[in-house]
């Protein structure tokens, strides 16, 4: 009986194991969120290059190179993944002819012209998936479609990042 009471008191003070784990994951998600403005400013090519750099560090460590702590790179890797998903699955869909995106919702004529320029490069049926899109266009699309839901947005929520970390 005394041991049971002691365990309850300790749980009240320190929290359950699950609560401590969730707290740790939330701190990591805060680190991911803190990197978001920095990662958003990168072009698609820069995101790809940084992903390759991080992957190369891990490959090198596996082949006897200097050891790498996974958790040191986790926030940046997840920030890159989150941004890439929002761009590739969401924002880029504005250039898919099947989605019938209305560029008139973009805030300035300059951005509508930029949209037209990018759309003009999409000559093939699936070119919209691969054409280079300027960061300014991504930012304009985010402002025009702020809701985080398909078809034009696909930014993972914080709880989805936690799920990814658990897996």
CSV table of C-alpha atoms in Angstrom, one decimal, residues 70-142:
chain,number,residue,atom,x,y,z
A,70,UNK,CA,20.7,11.1,-35.3
A,71,UNK,CA,18.9,13.5,-33.0
A,72,UNK,CA,21.4,16.3,-33.8
A,73,UNK,CA,20.1,16.3,-37.4
A,74,UNK,CA,16.5,15.3,-36.7
A,75,UNK,CA,15.0,18.8,-36.4
A,76,UNK,CA,16.6,19.9,-39.7
A,77,UNK,CA,15.7,16.7,-41.5
A,78,UNK,CA,12.1,17.0,-40.4
A,79,UNK,CA,11.9,20.7,-41.3
A,80,UNK,CA,13.2,19.8,-44.8
A,81,UNK,CA,10.7,17.0,-45.0
A,82,UNK,CA,7.8,19.1,-43.9
A,83,UNK,CA,8.7,21.9,-46.4
A,84,UNK,CA,9.3,19.4,-49.2
A,85,UNK,CA,5.9,17.7,-48.6
A,86,UNK,CA,4.1,21.0,-48.6
A,87,UNK,CA,5.7,22.0,-51.8
A,88,UNK,CA,5.6,18.8,-53.7
A,89,UNK,CA,2.3,17.4,-52.7
A,90,UNK,CA,0.5,20.7,-52.0
A,91,UNK,CA,1.7,24.0,-53.4
A,92,UNK,CA,3.0,22.5,-56.7
A,93,UNK,CA,-0.6,21.3,-57.4
A,94,UNK,CA,-1.5,24.9,-58.3
A,95,UNK,CA,0.3,24.2,-61.6
A,96,UNK,CA,-1.5,20.9,-62.3
A,97,UNK,CA,-4.0,21.6,-65.1
A,98,UNK,CA,-6.5,19.3,-63.5
A,99,UNK,CA,-6.8,21.4,-60.4
A,100,UNK,CA,-8.0,24.6,-62.1
A,101,UNK,CA,-6.1,26.9,-59.8
A,102,UNK,CA,-7.3,30.5,-60.1
A,103,UNK,CA,-4.2,32.8,-60.2
A,104,UNK,CA,-6.4,35.9,-59.8
A,105,UNK,CA,-6.3,35.2,-56.0
A,106,UNK,CA,-2.6,36.0,-55.9
A,107,UNK,CA,-2.1,39.4,-54.3
A,108,UNK,CA,-0.2,41.3,-57.0
A,109,UNK,CA,0.0,41.4,-60.8
A,110,UNK,CA,3.7,40.7,-60.5
A,111,UNK,CA,2.9,37.4,-58.8
A,112,UNK,CA,0.2,36.6,-61.3
A,113,UNK,CA,2.7,37.2,-64.0
A,114,UNK,CA,5.2,34.9,-62.2
A,115,UNK,CA,2.6,32.2,-62.0
A,116,UNK,CA,2.0,32.5,-65.8
A,117,UNK,CA,5.7,32.3,-66.5
A,118,UNK,CA,6.0,29.1,-64.4
A,119,UNK,CA,2.9,27.7,-65.9
A,120,UNK,CA,4.2,28.4,-69.4
A,121,UNK,CA,7.2,26.1,-68.7
A,122,UNK,CA,4.8,23.2,-68.0
A,123,UNK,CA,4.4,22.1,-71.6
A,124,UNK,CA,4.0,18.4,-71.0
A,125,UNK,CA,1.2,16.7,-69.1
A,126,UNK,CA,3.2,16.2,-65.9
A,127,UNK,CA,5.9,18.9,-66.2
A,128,UNK,CA,4.3,20.8,-63.3
A,129,UNK,CA,5.8,18.2,-61.0
A,130,UNK,CA,9.4,19.0,-62.1
A,131,UNK,CA,9.6,22.6,-63.2
A,132,UNK,CA,11.7,25.0,-61.1
A,133,UNK,CA,9.4,27.1,-59.0
A,134,UNK,CA,10.8,30.2,-57.3
A,135,UNK,CA,10.5,30.5,-53.5
A,136,UNK,CA,8.6,33.8,-54.0
A,137,UNK,CA,5.9,31.8,-55.8
A,138,UNK,CA,5.7,29.3,-53.0
A,139,UNK,CA,5.3,32.1,-50.5
A,140,UNK,CA,2.6,33.7,-52.6
A,141,UNK,CA,0.7,30.5,-52.9
A,142,UNK,CA,0.9,30.0,-49.1
